[in-house]
Amino acid sequence: MTTATGVPSAERGRGWEVPRELSARVPAEQRGPGLDRDAVRLLVSRGTSVSHHAFAELPGQLRAGDLLVVNTSATLSAAVDGSVGHARVVVHFSTRGDDGRWAVELREPDGRGTTRPRAGGPAGTRVRLPGGVRLVLEEPLTPEGTRLWWARVPEPDVPGLLRRYGRPIRYSYTERDQPLSAYQTVFALPSADGTGSAEMPSAARPFTPRLVAELVSRGVRFAPVTLHTGVASAEAHEPPYPERYEVPLASARSINAVRAGDGRVVAVGTTAVRAVESAAGADGVVRERRGWTDLVITPERGVRVVDGLLTGLHEPEASHLLMLEAVAGRAAVERGYAEALRGRYLWHEFGDTHLLLPAENPHTEHCSSNHE
């Protein structure tokens, strides 16, 4: 099976599915008294060797000289109620284009506080938004697609509109609405133009200030990058669309220095992988870059910079799994996911995490099933 963009689907050959009860319905800190964001589990894959930990044990899984690449994009209140004629819709604001238009997805309220898919378009469709704002659909984001459309919004301050009337995008597996703060990571920074991510760069969500301080005290370094994530395809699992990113000069230098030494470059989230790999040349040298990336990382393309990846758990159809295979190999991904299912790990943005690292040599490799 191949997607409309010509990228192989991740579902080919995957003989597993995620039971509905393994969807994380609320953030970790709401599951019991005294819990913090780091009260999630951490599956560690070193090659095909797997071990089980609490996320708070992450510092013990890394070593001095390692570098974590983190995404500083802040999450937007990207869902806004609107109407098309007499029909209620929810507009998901995805990405701002260079010409001032926004890529948006129109969805239907499902009566449970979440939404379901709605046919896109047609061109010229007018959407009434709060505050008297009118949004006009102009053309599909890609010739093959109909889910995301470029829309003209006469309101020049769309981020302000989202702050006034928006809420975080919420999917049906969650239990209730959450405040925007629940969708911000400890690394999130406001951008100068008010833009950000339509959906949280969720791999970094379990980090707390205390855990960051412990990592720094152990000699683990951080390299900030920015990639503003668009609206995911919750039902169709399409490959990512072009997204805006930036790799600062200081981060590029830090990554190159680690690669020249004996440290490992570990990306926190698939968004961080996409950003840093987009800034790397064929020689593996990372350069200061900003702009748009349409890079889709597959096992065939491979990775040039990243040695490891800390990420959430993805659906079997998700194109992100191809990126995981590019970083760690298919055998490691399959073994890790089999262990995650057997261990009843939790999926999605409030769920558990998976750290994929290169296999260690036989003298130091952990046993293949260390349950803690």
XYZ file of C-alpha atoms in Angstrom:
372
model
C 0.000 0.000 0.000
C 1.317 3.452 -0.943
C -0.007 6.843 0.070
C -0.987 9.595 -2.322
C 2.432 11.173 -1.871
C 4.214 7.992 -2.896
C 5.457 7.156 0.612
C 5.009 3.513 1.647
C 2.357 3.028 4.288
C 3.595 1.961 7.703
C 0.796 -0.560 8.083
C 2.254 -3.038 5.594
C 3.204 -6.233 7.399
C 2.228 -5.014 10.889
C 0.192 -7.732 12.505
C -0.762 -5.907 15.689
C -3.320 -3.384 16.826
C -3.724 -1.252 19.925
C -6.579 -2.216 22.284
C -8.795 0.789 22.985
C -8.200 0.505 26.719
C -4.506 1.285 26.179
C -5.249 4.838 25.047
C -4.136 7.323 27.725
C -7.305 9.238 28.533
C -5.937 11.897 30.907
C -2.482 13.353 31.690
C -0.281 11.392 34.077
C -0.521 13.994 36.844
C -4.304 13.542 36.962
C -4.190 9.796 37.565
C -3.510 9.978 41.280
C -2.492 12.277 44.132
C 1.104 13.461 44.224
C 1.888 12.509 40.629
C 3.820 14.695 38.215
C 4.200 14.613 34.449
C 7.051 12.130 34.688
C 4.760 9.493 36.232
C 4.718 7.522 33.001
C 6.616 4.439 31.962
C 9.738 4.262 29.808
C 10.418 1.353 27.477
C 14.082 1.232 26.478
C 15.192 -0.547 23.305
C 18.902 -1.038 22.714
C 18.817 -2.848 19.430
C 16.431 -5.731 20.088
C 17.215 -5.754 23.805
C 14.350 -4.324 25.849
C 14.093 -3.096 29.426
C 11.283 -1.480 31.407
C 11.617 1.643 33.564
C 9.882 4.652 35.029
C 10.411 7.823 33.023
C 12.131 9.379 36.044
C 14.919 6.837 35.429
C 15.782 8.410 32.078
C 19.035 9.994 33.373
C 20.331 6.514 34.168
C 19.695 5.392 30.584
C 21.842 8.161 29.108
C 25.464 9.040 29.734
C 27.631 12.126 30.067
C 28.308 13.604 26.658
C 24.956 12.614 25.171
C 22.884 15.405 23.648
C 19.093 15.664 23.606
C 17.591 17.587 20.684
C 14.350 19.177 21.908
C 11.560 20.994 20.079
C 10.736 24.394 21.583
C 7.517 24.937 19.608
C 4.618 26.041 21.803
C 1.190 24.467 21.364
C -1.650 26.649 20.101
C -5.322 26.633 21.041
C -5.877 25.545 17.459
C -9.519 24.349 17.565
C -12.200 27.014 17.019
C -15.967 26.551 16.741
C -17.593 27.873 13.601
C -20.437 27.307 11.193
C -20.983 26.718 7.492
C -24.512 27.859 6.735
C -26.601 26.297 9.499
C -24.125 23.454 10.113
C -21.782 23.576 13.073
C -18.130 22.849 12.367
C -14.853 22.897 14.271
C -11.916 24.509 12.478
C -8.474 23.091 13.236
C -5.848 25.709 12.361
C -2.783 23.813 11.175
C -0.064 25.946 9.600
C 0.431 29.554 8.544
C 1.743 29.984 5.016
C 4.230 32.572 3.821
C 1.401 34.436 2.054
C -0.625 34.875 5.257
C -3.109 32.108 4.521
C -3.642 29.248 6.967
C -3.920 25.536 6.266
C -7.050 24.401 8.083
C -9.094 21.255 8.573
C -12.876 21.410 8.973
C -14.427 18.754 11.211
C -17.877 18.044 12.628
C -18.686 18.068 16.364
C -19.572 14.559 17.520
C -21.656 15.554 20.538
C -19.043 14.240 22.993
C -16.740 17.234 23.023
C -14.571 15.842 20.230
C -14.940 15.727 16.451
C -15.263 13.413 13.472
C -14.045 13.786 9.881
C -15.878 16.032 7.458
C -15.518 16.228 3.696
C -13.221 19.105 2.763
C -14.105 22.051 0.539
C -15.394 23.019 -1.868
C -13.402 26.094 -2.862
C -15.235 29.240 -1.866
C -16.788 27.723 1.263
C -17.244 30.442 3.881
C -16.919 29.645 7.566
C -18.249 31.992 10.221
C -15.982 32.233 13.260
C -16.437 34.005 16.600
C -15.915 37.758 16.659
C -17.476 38.247 13.237
C -14.512 36.713 11.416
C -15.162 35.012 8.046
C -12.797 32.316 6.775
C -12.831 31.337 3.081
C -11.502 28.020 1.760
C -9.440 28.572 -1.403
C -7.675 25.377 -2.480
C -6.503 22.003 -1.123
C -3.101 21.973 0.512
C -1.972 19.317 -1.988
C -3.468 18.316 -5.341
C -4.166 14.799 -4.049
C -5.642 15.739 -0.685
C -8.965 17.151 0.485
C -8.519 17.130 4.270
C -6.425 20.284 4.649
C -7.269 23.451 2.740
C -5.556 26.791 2.351
C -7.916 29.400 3.742
C -7.919 33.177 3.665
C -8.595 34.748 7.063
C -9.151 38.532 7.028
C -8.251 38.719 10.719
C -4.515 39.614 10.623
C -3.880 38.358 14.166
C -4.912 34.707 13.920
C -2.808 33.714 16.969
C -4.786 36.340 18.905
C -8.028 34.888 17.571
C -6.937 31.454 18.772
C -6.061 32.809 22.211
C -9.480 34.443 22.526
C -11.723 31.733 21.113
C -9.693 28.568 20.635
C -8.968 25.485 22.675
C -6.437 22.675 22.271
C -7.252 20.037 19.677
C -8.712 17.016 21.428
C -9.242 13.531 20.057
C -11.932 11.010 20.916
C -9.771 8.710 23.048
C -9.337 11.440 25.698
C -11.722 11.759 28.600
C -12.314 15.511 28.776
C -11.058 18.912 27.691
C -7.763 20.010 29.208
C -6.341 23.512 29.686
C -3.716 24.664 27.218
C -1.072 24.297 29.941
C -1.568 20.528 29.827
C -0.394 20.593 26.202
C 2.741 22.702 26.728
C 6.079 21.016 27.282
C 8.740 22.296 29.648
C 10.771 23.324 26.579
C 8.020 25.401 24.909
C 8.923 28.994 24.048
C 6.621 31.624 22.544
C 7.565 32.545 18.987
C 7.990 36.145 17.928
C 5.044 35.988 15.524
C 2.740 34.066 17.857
C 2.663 30.926 15.737
C 3.338 27.448 17.066
C 2.192 23.850 16.828
C -1.364 22.772 16.136
C -0.633 19.680 18.230
C 1.781 19.249 21.108
C 5.290 17.901 20.420
C 4.271 15.271 22.938
C 7.457 13.220 23.334
C 8.792 15.944 25.639
C 5.677 16.157 27.785
C 6.962 13.926 30.633
C 10.014 16.150 31.242
C 9.899 18.219 34.422
C 12.275 20.994 35.532
C 13.673 18.649 38.163
C 14.408 15.947 35.607
C 16.042 18.444 33.237
C 18.256 19.666 36.089
C 19.271 16.088 36.924
C 20.155 15.374 33.290
C 22.306 18.505 33.114
C 24.025 17.595 36.382
C 24.940 14.217 34.863
C 26.557 15.798 31.819
C 23.687 15.408 29.332
C 23.367 18.445 27.083
C 20.420 19.962 25.230
C 20.122 21.421 21.734
C 16.913 23.370 21.070
C 15.321 23.335 17.615
C 11.889 24.409 16.459
C 9.382 22.619 14.258
C 5.786 23.800 14.236
C 3.658 20.682 13.859
C 0.518 20.705 11.735
C -2.751 18.899 12.288
C -2.241 15.150 12.273
C -4.414 12.829 10.242
C -6.060 10.989 13.105
C -8.022 8.638 10.852
C -6.023 8.254 7.634
C -2.449 8.413 9.047
C -1.096 10.426 6.147
C 2.590 11.307 5.920
C 3.489 14.697 7.397
C 2.929 17.775 5.287
C 5.542 20.545 4.881
C 6.167 22.246 8.207
C 8.117 25.316 9.281
C 11.336 24.670 11.198
C 14.500 26.291 12.505
C 17.831 24.876 13.638
C 19.829 27.688 15.314
C 23.553 28.049 14.750
C 24.385 27.234 18.389
C 22.402 23.991 18.230
C 23.989 23.002 14.923
C 27.440 23.516 16.442
C 26.531 21.506 19.552
C 25.219 18.601 17.477
C 28.299 18.554 15.259
C 30.599 18.666 18.302
C 28.869 15.670 19.873
C 29.056 13.749 16.610
C 32.777 14.482 16.433
C 33.239 13.021 19.912
C 31.872 9.891 21.541
C 28.478 11.219 22.619
C 25.143 10.280 21.083
C 22.589 12.579 19.482
C 19.169 11.579 20.809
C 16.124 13.355 19.380
C 13.175 13.982 21.686
C 10.272 13.307 19.355
C 9.827 12.670 15.666
C 9.521 16.437 15.128
C 13.072 16.944 16.416
C 14.313 14.214 14.065
C 12.623 15.884 11.111
C 14.108 19.269 11.968
C 17.692 18.199 12.523
C 17.769 15.794 9.590
C 16.382 18.575 7.374
C 19.339 20.761 8.400
C 21.945 18.078 7.692
C 23.849 17.801 4.444
C 24.788 14.575 2.710
C 28.051 14.762 4.696
C 26.116 14.536 7.976
C 27.105 18.055 9.019
C 24.247 20.062 10.527
C 24.016 23.677 9.444
C 21.973 26.619 10.643
C 18.708 26.411 8.731
C 15.203 27.823 8.786
C 12.277 27.544 6.421
C 10.006 24.724 5.305
C 10.733 21.017 5.319
C 8.902 18.358 3.345
C 11.328 15.632 4.442
C 9.736 12.250 5.099
C 12.169 9.881 6.774
C 11.932 6.225 5.766
C 14.278 3.261 6.201
C 15.302 3.724 2.566
C 16.318 7.341 3.176
C 17.827 6.617 6.585
C 19.141 9.155 9.087
C 22.396 11.091 8.898
C 22.633 12.640 12.347
C 20.375 11.024 14.922
C 21.691 8.066 16.934
C 18.642 7.563 19.135
C 15.057 8.653 19.603
C 12.772 9.257 22.569
C 9.186 9.120 21.394
C 5.670 8.106 22.273
C 3.931 4.968 21.068
C 2.381 5.151 17.609
C -0.524 3.433 15.912
C 0.405 0.564 13.537
C -0.697 2.637 10.512
C 1.311 5.729 11.467
C 4.005 6.908 9.075
C 6.109 7.774 12.150
C 6.937 4.076 12.493
C 8.942 4.282 9.271
C 11.068 6.950 10.940
C 11.573 4.698 13.965
C 12.740 1.941 11.649
C 15.144 4.364 9.971
C 16.676 5.147 13.380
C 16.663 1.729 15.049
C 15.808 -0.922 12.440
C 12.616 -2.864 11.933
C 13.561 -5.727 14.253
C 14.085 -3.328 17.169
C 10.773 -1.565 16.527
C 8.822 -4.815 16.265
C 10.400 -6.216 19.428
C 9.790 -2.983 21.323
C 6.140 -2.775 20.311
C 5.538 -6.406 21.186
C 6.899 -5.676 24.666
C 4.829 -2.488 24.945
C 1.641 -4.403 24.157
C 2.546 -7.253 26.479
C 3.394 -4.767 29.242
C 0.154 -2.807 28.763
C 1.874 0.489 28.012
C -0.350 3.486 27.308
C -0.549 5.154 23.864
C -0.985 8.722 22.549
C 0.058 12.161 23.790
C -0.613 11.507 27.486
C 0.814 7.998 27.358
C 4.078 6.208 27.989
C 7.381 6.649 26.182
C 9.881 4.637 24.173
C 13.633 5.287 24.064
C 15.413 3.717 21.102
C 19.209 3.585 21.373
C 21.931 1.782 19.430
C 22.704 -1.730 20.596
C 25.486 -1.915 23.148
C 28.366 -4.310 22.809
C 27.820 -7.806 24.278
C 29.858 -7.021 27.387
C 27.542 -4.229 28.516
C 24.200 -4.957 26.876
C 21.225 -5.195 29.202
C 19.262 -8.395 29.424
C 16.414 -8.637 26.962
C 13.520 -8.526 29.422
C 14.332 -6.647 32.621
C 11.020 -5.940 34.321
C 11.107 -3.387 37.104
